[in-house]
Coordinates of C-alpha atoms in Angstrom, one line a residue:
Chain W
M16 CA 0.0 0.0 0.0
E17 CA 1.3 3.4 -1.0
L18 CA 1.5 6.3 1.5
W19 CA -1.3 8.2 -0.3
Q20 CA -3.6 5.1 -0.1
L21 CA -2.9 4.9 3.6
L22 CA -3.8 8.6 4.0
M23 CA -7.0 8.0 2.0
M24 CA -7.9 5.1 4.2
F25 CA -7.4 7.2 7.4
S26 CA -9.6 10.0 5.8
G27 CA -12.3 7.4 5.2
I28 CA -12.1 6.3 8.8
A29 CA -12.3 9.9 10.0
I30 CA -15.5 10.5 7.9
G31 CA -16.9 7.2 9.1
L32 CA -16.4 8.1 12.7
M33 CA -18.0 11.4 12.1
G34 CA -21.1 9.5 10.8
L35 CA -21.1 7.2 13.8
S36 CA -20.8 10.2 16.2
L37 CA -24.6 10.7 15.8
L38 CA -25.1 8.0 18.4
W39 CA -23.3 9.9 21.1
F40 CA -23.3 13.6 20.2
G41 CA -26.4 14.0 18.0
N42 CA -26.7 16.0 14.8
T43 CA -23.5 18.0 14.8
Y44 CA -21.5 19.7 12.0
F45 CA -19.3 16.6 11.9
F46 CA -22.2 14.3 11.3
A47 CA -23.7 16.7 8.7
F48 CA -20.4 16.8 6.9
A49 CA -20.2 12.9 6.7
E50 CA -23.8 12.7 5.7
N51 CA -23.5 15.2 2.9
W52 CA -20.2 13.8 1.8
L53 CA -21.8 10.3 1.4
I54 CA -24.9 11.6 -0.5
G55 CA -22.8 13.9 -2.7
G56 CA -20.3 11.1 -3.4
Y57 CA -23.0 8.6 -4.4
A58 CA -24.7 11.2 -6.6
A59 CA -21.4 11.9 -8.4
I60 CA -20.6 8.2 -8.9
Y61 CA -24.1 7.4 -10.2
L62 CA -24.3 10.4 -12.4
S63 CA -21.0 9.4 -14.0
A64 CA -21.9 5.8 -14.3
N65 CA -25.3 6.6 -15.9
I66 CA -23.6 8.9 -18.4
Q67 CA -21.2 6.1 -19.2
G68 CA -24.2 3.7 -19.5
L69 CA -26.0 6.0 -21.8
N70 CA -22.9 6.3 -23.9
S71 CA -22.2 2.6 -24.2
A72 CA -25.8 1.5 -24.5
A73 CA -27.1 4.2 -26.9
L74 CA -24.8 6.9 -28.2
T75 CA -21.9 4.6 -29.3
Q76 CA -24.3 2.1 -30.8
I77 CA -26.3 4.8 -32.7
A78 CA -23.0 6.1 -34.0
S79 CA -22.1 2.6 -35.2
G80 CA -25.2 2.3 -37.3
R81 CA -28.0 1.1 -35.0
F82 CA -30.2 4.1 -35.9
L83 CA -33.4 2.5 -34.5
L84 CA -32.0 3.1 -31.0
I85 CA -32.8 6.8 -31.6
I86 CA -36.5 6.0 -30.9
P87 CA -36.0 4.7 -27.3
L88 CA -33.4 7.5 -26.7
I89 CA -36.0 10.1 -27.7
A90 CA -38.6 8.3 -25.7
G91 CA -36.3 8.4 -22.7
F92 CA -35.6 12.1 -23.0
L93 CA -39.3 12.8 -23.2
V94 CA -39.5 12.0 -19.5
F95 CA -37.8 15.4 -18.9
T96 CA -40.6 17.2 -20.6
R97 CA -42.3 16.9 -17.2
W98 CA -40.4 20.1 -16.3
T99 CA -41.8 22.0 -19.2
R100 CA -45.3 23.1 -20.4
F101 CA -45.2 20.0 -22.7
R102 CA -45.5 17.7 -19.7
W103 CA -48.1 15.6 -21.5
A104 CA -45.3 14.1 -23.6
A105 CA -43.8 12.4 -20.5
R106 CA -46.8 10.0 -20.6
Y107 CA -45.5 8.3 -23.7
P108 CA -42.3 6.7 -22.3
V109 CA -44.3 5.7 -19.2
A110 CA -47.0 4.1 -21.3
V111 CA -44.4 2.3 -23.5
M112 CA -42.5 1.1 -20.4
S113 CA -45.7 -0.1 -18.7
G114 CA -46.9 -1.9 -21.8
V115 CA -43.6 -3.6 -22.7
G116 CA -43.1 -4.4 -19.0
L117 CA -46.5 -6.0 -18.6
G118 CA -46.0 -8.0 -21.8
A119 CA -42.7 -9.3 -20.7
I120 CA -43.7 -10.1 -17.1
V121 CA -47.3 -11.3 -17.0
G122 CA -46.9 -14.7 -18.8
L123 CA -43.7 -15.6 -17.0
T124 CA -45.1 -14.5 -13.6
M125 CA -48.1 -16.8 -14.2
R126 CA -45.6 -19.6 -14.9
S127 CA -43.1 -19.0 -12.1
Q128 CA -45.3 -17.7 -9.3
L129 CA -48.5 -19.5 -9.9
I130 CA -48.5 -22.6 -12.0
S131 CA -45.1 -23.9 -10.9
M132 CA -46.0 -23.2 -7.2
V133 CA -49.3 -25.0 -7.5
T134 CA -47.8 -28.0 -9.2
T135 CA -44.9 -28.2 -6.8
T136 CA -47.1 -28.0 -3.7
A137 CA -49.5 -30.5 -5.1
G138 CA -46.7 -32.8 -6.1
E139 CA -45.2 -32.6 -2.6
L140 CA -48.6 -33.5 -1.1
V141 CA -49.1 -36.5 -3.4
A142 CA -45.6 -37.8 -2.8
L143 CA -45.7 -36.8 0.9
K144 CA -42.2 -35.4 0.4
G145 CA -41.2 -31.8 1.0
P146 CA -38.5 -30.0 -1.0
A147 CA -34.9 -31.0 -0.2
P148 CA -33.6 -31.1 2.4
F149 CA -37.1 -31.3 4.1
T150 CA -38.0 -34.6 2.5
D151 CA -40.1 -35.9 5.3
P152 CA -44.0 -36.2 5.1
I153 CA -44.6 -33.8 7.9
S154 CA -42.9 -30.9 6.0
A155 CA -45.1 -31.6 3.0
I156 CA -48.2 -31.6 5.2
V157 CA -47.2 -28.4 7.0
M158 CA -46.5 -26.8 3.6
I159 CA -49.9 -27.6 2.2
V160 CA -51.7 -26.6 5.4
G161 CA -49.8 -23.3 5.3
V162 CA -50.7 -22.6 1.7
L163 CA -54.4 -23.4 2.1
T164 CA -54.9 -21.5 5.3
V165 CA -53.0 -18.4 4.2
L166 CA -55.0 -18.4 0.9
T167 CA -58.2 -18.7 3.0
Y168 CA -57.2 -15.7 5.0
F169 CA -57.1 -13.6 1.9
L170 CA -60.5 -14.6 0.7
Y171 CA -62.5 -11.3 0.7
S172 CA -65.8 -12.4 -0.8
I173 CA -68.6 -11.4 1.5
T174 CA -70.8 -14.2 0.2
F175 CA -68.3 -17.0 0.2
S176 CA -65.6 -16.2 2.7
R177 CA -67.8 -15.1 5.6
P178 CA -67.7 -18.6 7.2
F179 CA -63.9 -18.5 7.2
H180 CA -63.7 -15.1 8.9
Q181 CA -66.8 -15.0 11.1
G182 CA -68.4 -18.4 11.0
S183 CA -67.5 -21.9 12.2
G184 CA -64.5 -22.1 10.0
R185 CA -62.8 -19.0 11.3
W186 CA -60.0 -21.1 12.9
V187 CA -58.8 -21.7 9.3
A188 CA -58.1 -18.0 8.7
K189 CA -56.6 -17.8 12.2
V190 CA -54.2 -20.7 11.4
G191 CA -53.3 -18.8 8.2
R192 CA -52.6 -15.7 10.2
W193 CA -50.2 -17.7 12.5
F194 CA -48.3 -19.0 9.5
M195 CA -47.9 -15.4 8.2
L196 CA -46.8 -14.2 11.7
V197 CA -44.2 -16.9 11.9
A198 CA -42.9 -16.0 8.4
A199 CA -42.9 -12.2 9.3
G200 CA -41.1 -12.9 12.6
Y201 CA -38.4 -14.9 10.8
L202 CA -38.1 -12.2 8.2
W203 CA -37.9 -9.5 10.8
S204 CA -35.3 -11.3 12.9
K205 CA -33.3 -12.1 9.8
I206 CA -33.3 -8.7 8.3
F207 CA -33.3 -6.3 11.2
L208 CA -31.5 -8.2 13.9
T209 CA -28.8 -10.3 12.1
E210 CA -28.2 -7.9 9.3
A211 CA -27.8 -5.1 11.8
V212 CA -25.2 -7.1 13.6
D213 CA -23.5 -7.9 10.2
V214 CA -23.4 -4.2 9.3
T215 CA -21.8 -3.4 12.7
T216 CA -19.2 -6.1 12.3
D217 CA -18.6 -5.0 8.7
I218 CA -17.7 -1.5 9.9
F219 CA -15.2 -2.8 12.4
I220 CA -13.7 -5.3 10.0
M221 CA -13.1 -2.5 7.5
W222 CA -12.1 0.2 9.9
V223 CA -10.2 -1.6 12.6
R224 CA -9.0 -4.9 11.4
R225 CA -8.0 -4.0 7.9
T226 CA -6.5 -0.7 9.0
V227 CA -4.4 -2.4 11.7
Q228 CA -3.3 -5.0 9.1
E229 CA -2.5 -2.4 6.4
V230 CA -0.5 -0.3 8.9
Q231 CA 1.4 -3.4 10.0
I232 CA 2.2 -4.4 6.4
Y233 CA 3.3 -0.8 5.7
L234 CA 5.6 -0.9 8.7
G235 CA 6.9 -4.4 7.7
M236 CA 5.4 -6.1 10.7
P237 CA 3.5 -9.5 10.5
P238 CA -0.3 -8.8 10.3
L239 CA -2.5 -9.9 13.2
Chain R
M7 CA -47.4 -4.9 45.0
T8 CA -45.5 -7.2 47.3
S9 CA -42.0 -6.3 48.7
Q10 CA -40.4 -8.9 46.4
Q11 CA -42.1 -7.3 43.4
K12 CA -41.0 -3.8 44.6
A13 CA -37.4 -5.1 44.9
V14 CA -37.4 -6.5 41.4
S15 CA -39.0 -3.4 40.0
S16 CA -36.4 -1.2 41.7
F17 CA -33.5 -3.4 40.4
E18 CA -35.0 -3.2 36.9
E19 CA -35.1 0.6 37.1
K20 CA -31.4 0.7 38.2
F21 CA -30.5 -1.7 35.5
R22 CA -32.2 0.5 32.9
K23 CA -30.3 3.5 34.2
V24 CA -26.9 1.7 34.1
L25 CA -27.4 0.0 30.7
T26 CA -28.2 2.9 28.4
V27 CA -28.3 2.5 24.6
Q28 CA -24.9 4.3 24.3
R29 CA -23.3 2.0 26.8
L30 CA -24.9 -1.1 25.2
A31 CA -23.5 0.1 21.8
L32 CA -20.0 0.5 23.4
I33 CA -20.2 -3.1 24.8
I34 CA -21.2 -4.5 21.4
I35 CA -18.4 -2.6 19.8
A36 CA -15.8 -3.8 22.3
V37 CA -17.0 -7.4 22.0
T38 CA -16.9 -7.2 18.2
V39 CA -13.5 -5.7 18.0
F40 CA -12.1 -8.2 20.5
L41 CA -13.5 -11.1 18.4
L42 CA -12.1 -9.7 15.2
F43 CA -8.6 -10.3 16.5
R44 CA -9.2 -13.2 18.8
P45 CA -11.9 -15.4 17.3
L46 CA -13.3 -18.2 19.4
F47 CA -13.6 -20.7 16.5
L48 CA -17.1 -21.7 17.4
P49 CA -18.4 -24.8 15.5
M50 CA -20.2 -24.1 12.3
K51 CA -22.7 -26.4 10.5
I52 CA -22.8 -26.1 6.7
G53 CA -26.4 -25.3 5.7
F54 CA -28.2 -27.0 2.7
Q55 CA -28.3 -23.8 0.6
T56 CA -24.5 -23.3 0.9
Q57 CA -23.9 -27.0 0.2
D58 CA -26.1 -26.8 -2.9
F59 CA -24.3 -23.7 -4.1
Y60 CA -20.9 -25.4 -3.7
N61 CA -22.0 -28.6 -5.3
H62 CA -23.3 -26.8 -8.4
I63 CA -20.0 -25.1 -9.0
E64 CA -18.1 -28.3 -8.2
A65 CA -20.3 -30.1 -10.9
L66 CA -19.2 -27.8 -13.6
Q67 CA -17.1 -29.3 -16.4
P68 CA -14.1 -27.5 -18.1
G69 CA -15.3 -25.4 -21.0
Q70 CA -18.8 -24.9 -19.8
V71 CA -20.3 -21.4 -19.7
V72 CA -21.2 -19.5 -16.6
V73 CA -23.0 -16.1 -16.4
Y74 CA -21.9 -14.2 -13.3
S75 CA -24.4 -11.5 -12.6
S76 CA -23.6 -8.9 -10.0
D77 CA -24.5 -5.3 -9.0
T78 CA -21.0 -4.9 -7.5
G79 CA -19.2 -1.6 -7.8
P80 CA -15.7 -0.8 -6.6
S81 CA -16.8 0.1 -3.1
D82 CA -18.7 -3.2 -2.7
F83 CA -15.8 -5.2 -4.1
L84 CA -13.2 -3.5 -1.7
G85 CA -15.8 -3.5 1.1
G86 CA -17.3 -6.2 3.2
R87 CA -17.9 -8.6 0.3
R88 CA -14.3 -8.6 -1.0
D89 CA -13.4 -12.1 0.3
I90 CA -16.5 -13.9 -0.8
Y91 CA -16.5 -12.5 -4.3
K92 CA -12.8 -13.5 -4.6
A93 CA -13.6 -17.0 -3.3
V94 CA -16.5 -17.6 -5.7
I95 CA -14.8 -16.3 -8.8
N96 CA -11.6 -18.2 -8.0
H97 CA -13.7 -21.3 -7.5
L98 CA -15.2 -20.9 -11.0
I99 CA -11.8 -20.3 -12.4
E100 CA -10.5 -23.5 -10.8
K101 CA -13.2 -25.4 -12.7
N102 CA -11.9 -24.0 -16.1
V103 CA -15.2 -22.6 -17.2
K104 CA -15.8 -19.6 -19.4
I105 CA -17.2 -16.7 -17.4
I106 CA -19.5 -13.9 -18.8
F107 CA -19.6 -11.1 -16.3
H108 CA -23.1 -9.5 -16.5
P109 CA -23.4 -6.2 -14.5
T110 CA -26.6 -5.0 -12.9
G111 CA -25.2 -2.0 -11.1
A112 CA -24.3 1.4 -12.5
A113 CA -20.9 1.6 -10.8
W114 CA -19.8 -1.7 -12.4
S115 CA -17.3 -0.3 -15.0
G116 CA -15.1 1.0 -12.1
A117 CA -14.8 -2.4 -10.6
T118 CA -13.6 -4.4 -13.6
E119 CA -9.9 -3.7 -13.0
L120 CA -10.3 -4.6 -9.3
Y121 CA -11.8 -7.9 -10.4
K122 CA -8.6 -8.6 -12.4
Q123 CA -6.3 -7.5 -9.6
L124 CA -8.0 -9.2 -6.7
T125 CA -8.9 -12.6 -8.3
D126 CA -7.2 -15.2 -10.4
L127 CA -8.7 -13.6 -13.5
R128 CA -5.3 -12.0 -14.0
T129 CA -4.0 -15.5 -15.0
L130 CA -6.6 -15.9 -17.7
T131 CA -7.0 -14.4 -21.2
Y132 CA -9.6 -11.7 -21.6
G133 CA -12.0 -12.4 -24.4
T134 CA -11.2 -16.1 -24.5
D135 CA -11.8 -17.2 -20.9
Y136 CA -13.9 -14.3 -19.7
V137 CA -15.6 -11.2 -20.8
F138 CA -16.9 -8.1 -19.0
L139 CA -20.2 -6.8 -20.4
P140 CA -21.1 -3.1 -19.9
Y141 CA -23.9 -1.9 -17.6
V142 CA -27.2 -1.2 -19.3
S143 CA -30.1 0.3 -17.3
G144 CA -33.6 -1.1 -17.5
E145 CA -33.4 -3.9 -14.9
E146 CA -35.8 -6.7 -15.8
M147 CA -36.3 -5.6 -19.4
A148 CA -32.5 -5.4 -19.9
W149 CA -31.9 -8.8 -18.4
A150 CA -34.7 -10.3 -20.5
S151 CA -33.2 -8.8 -23.7
F152 CA -29.7 -10.0 -22.7
A153 CA -31.0 -13.5 -22.2
A154 CA -32.8 -13.6 -25.5
D155 CA -29.9 -12.3 -27.7
M156 CA -26.6 -11.5 -25.9
K157 CA -24.7 -10.3 -28.9
G158 CA -27.6 -8.4 -30.4
F159 CA -28.4 -6.6 -27.1
Y160 CA -24.9 -5.6 -26.1
K161 CA -22.9 -5.4 -29.3
T162 CA -19.7 -4.4 -27.4
D163 CA -18.0 -5.4 -24.2
V164 CA -17.1 -2.9 -21.5
Y165 CA -14.0 -1.8 -23.3
G166 CA -15.8 -1.2 -26.6
A167 CA -14.7 -4.3 -28.5
T168 CA -17.4 -6.0 -30.6
L169 CA -18.8 -9.0 -28.8
S170 CA -19.0 -11.1 -31.9
S171 CA -15.2 -10.7 -32.4
L172 CA -14.4 -12.2 -29.0
P173 CA -13.6 -16.0 -29.1
I174 CA -15.6 -16.6 -25.9
M175 CA -18.8 -15.5 -27.5
A176 CA -18.4 -17.6 -30.7
D177 CA -21.0 -20.2 -29.7
I178 CA -23.0 -18.3 -27.2
N179 CA -26.1 -16.5 -28.4
S180 CA -28.7 -16.7 -25.7
L181 CA -29.1 -17.9 -22.1
A182 CA -30.0 -21.3 -23.5
D183 CA -26.3 -21.7 -24.3
V184 CA -25.3 -21.2 -20.7
N185 CA -24.8 -23.9 -18.1
L186 CA -25.0 -22.0 -14.9
C187 CA -26.0 -18.6 -13.7
V188 CA -24.5 -17.2 -10.5
V189 CA -26.6 -14.3 -9.5
Q190 CA -25.8 -11.8 -6.8
Y191 CA -28.3 -9.0 -5.9
G192 CA -29.1 -6.8 -3.0
I193 CA -32.4 -5.3 -3.9
F194 CA -35.1 -7.7 -2.6
T195 CA -37.4 -7.5 -5.6
W196 CA -34.7 -8.5 -8.1
G197 CA -34.9 -12.2 -7.1
E198 CA -38.3 -12.7 -8.7
M199 CA -37.2 -10.7 -11.8
F200 CA -34.2 -13.0 -12.4
V201 CA -36.3 -16.1 -11.7
R202 CA -38.9 -15.0 -14.2
Q203 CA -36.6 -14.1 -17.0
W204 CA -33.8 -16.6 -16.7
P205 CA -34.6 -20.1 -15.2
T206 CA -38.3 -20.0 -15.9
K207 CA -37.9 -19.1 -19.6
Y208 CA -34.7 -20.9 -20.4
G209 CA -34.5 -23.7 -17.9
V210 CA -31.0 -22.6 -16.9
T211 CA -29.7 -23.5 -13.5
M212 CA -29.5 -20.5 -11.2
I213 CA -27.6 -20.2 -7.9
C214 CA -27.7 -17.0 -5.9
M215 CA -25.8 -14.9 -3.4
A216 CA -28.8 -13.1 -1.8
L217 CA -31.0 -13.0 1.3
F218 CA -32.8 -16.4 1.4
S219 CA -36.2 -14.8 2.2
T220 CA -36.2 -13.1 -1.2
L221 CA -36.0 -16.3 -3.1
Q222 CA -37.3 -18.9 -0.7
A223 CA -40.5 -19.4 -2.7
W224 CA -38.5 -20.6 -5.7
Y225 CA -35.9 -22.5 -3.9
G226 CA -35.6 -26.0 -5.3
T227 CA -37.8 -25.2 -8.2
Y228 CA -35.8 -22.5 -10.0
V229 CA -33.1 -21.5 -7.6
K230 CA -30.8 -24.4 -6.9
G231 CA -28.4 -23.0 -4.4
N232 CA -27.8 -19.9 -2.3
L233 CA -25.3 -18.1 -0.1
D234 CA -27.5 -16.5 2.5
L235 CA -25.4 -13.4 3.0
D236 CA -22.9 -13.5 5.9
L237 CA -24.0 -16.9 7.2
G238 CA -23.8 -18.4 3.8
F239 CA -20.5 -16.6 3.0
A240 CA -18.9 -17.9 6.2
E241 CA -20.1 -21.5 5.5
Y242 CA -18.8 -21.3 1.9
E243 CA -15.4 -20.0 3.1
K244 CA -15.3 -22.9 5.6
L245 CA -16.2 -25.4 2.9
R246 CA -13.5 -24.0 0.7
L247 CA -11.1 -23.9 3.6
I248 CA -10.3 -20.2 3.1
P249 CA -9.6 -18.3 6.3
A250 CA -11.5 -15.3 5.1
E251 CA -13.2 -12.5 7.0
H252 CA -16.8 -13.8 7.0
I253 CA -15.8 -16.6 9.4
L254 CA -14.7 -13.8 11.8
R255 CA -17.9 -12.0 11.2
M256 CA -19.9 -15.1 12.1
E257 CA -18.1 -15.3 15.4
A258 CA -19.1 -11.7 16.2
R259 CA -22.6 -12.3 14.9
N260 CA -23.1 -15.4 17.1
V261 CA -21.8 -13.8 20.3
V262 CA -23.6 -10.5 19.8
S263 CA -26.9 -12.2 18.8
L264 CA -26.6 -14.4 21.9
M265 CA -26.1 -11.3 23.9
I266 CA -29.1 -9.6 22.4
I267 CA -31.3 -12.7 22.9
G268 CA -30.0 -12.9 26.5
L269 CA -30.9 -9.3 27.2
V270 CA -34.4 -9.8 25.7
I271 CA -34.9 -12.8 28.0
L272 CA -33.6 -10.9 31.0
G273 CA -35.9 -8.0 30.2
T274 CA -38.9 -10.2 29.8
I275 CA -38.1 -11.9 33.2
F276 CA -37.8 -8.5 34.9
Y277 CA -41.0 -7.3 33.3
W278 CA -43.1 -10.3 34.5
A279 CA -41.4 -10.6 37.9
S280 CA -41.9 -6.9 38.7
G281 CA -45.6 -7.3 38.5
V282 CA -46.0 -3.9 36.9
R283 CA -48.3 -3.9 33.9
R284 CA -47.7 -0.8 31.9
E285 CA -50.1 0.6 29.4
A286 CA -49.2 -0.4 25.9
R287 CA -47.3 2.4 24.2
T288 CA -46.6 2.8 20.5
T289 CA -43.8 4.7 18.9
M290 CA -46.3 6.6 16.9
G291 CA -47.4 8.5 19.9
V292 CA -51.0 7.4 19.7

């Protein structure tokens, strides 16, 4: 590591500590500096990357003879008419994107999220075998019970679903709710608890461990 | 309230005063930093997702084609994910496969040189063994178009060379010509987009590096393996016998998580033992 890289690393640590200072000292000038530095830096990187993307995906290719790409390029720029009195023109790229998006998504969504799911779940029930590694019959039964009860919870027809929400079959929707609560609990603990710990660890690996190691390497000492 | 309940309640109040959020944060920081330099080497079981991920890479034959899709920019590659990306890419290189790097992040082009410096890609020939594609915005639409006609959609690589002139792309036209997709993403909704446009449409095997909850519904059907972030990364590094940083992170995660669970249990015990039933309060102030 060169001396300037080492200095850059320490500058990064200083800015990071300024960001972390919010926890102990509140919203100070130091925290505001770190916050704005981060937002400004990201904005600059993404602006530059998007200009590069526009260049490689459209401008270079148009220059090399793919003139049809002018149409989507113009359609893209029409989005900016929202800032002018010709704001109606911005509807066209939105309409095109929505139409193309729906066309490309709907059929495959039906296949991947509905038909495949139904056949897989039914197959597991018939074979009494859950997906690997849960290949026991109980997993298959739990899965089908979960699918049916959660679906029942989302039946909103006043005529047909009242028995499952208010009548004698209301335990079915209640079981479905329990399945959803367990799933939500798992998701919450996974995302907000463990990921938060991971982020904390990440900071200290990057700031403390790697810094100590780099300084040791720079000074010719064996790294910890 | 009995005298015993009063004593518990008073102890709880003292405990609350002593263990403030700031002090708790300092304890967590101290424990984390200590473990980073002095790991406990707690036992770690390899989960089924990680094992599946590893097995699919191990099953690759020399000359087969892999699409490695990632939203990684330079900061990600030098940041917390450095070791795992290195490990996975080096594993692919060990299997002598051809790798097509497909970017999904705008900052990608700044990371290509880092990929070469930090992994064994530097020992391979660009254009013959691997290729870096440029970033194109449009998310799902761009990925669908890439899958349908790679050379028609991109025309050039990240350096501006015509794709059809590169030897690696000679027999590759669409995703149907690919043997394995290794997909890394951070945005939760991207999982279903990839599933929809790649394995559902082309039947290609897809393994991921993403939060399991975002792909759980398709696991086994369309997604055949996964590294579930830090947990999966640590397991994979253990499987590959690489003493990388994620194993250290798992140590810290295990200890700190146990500490948090312990505090929750302690708090619950105090709450019930004190006999005080407070009114339910919400953070919304209503």
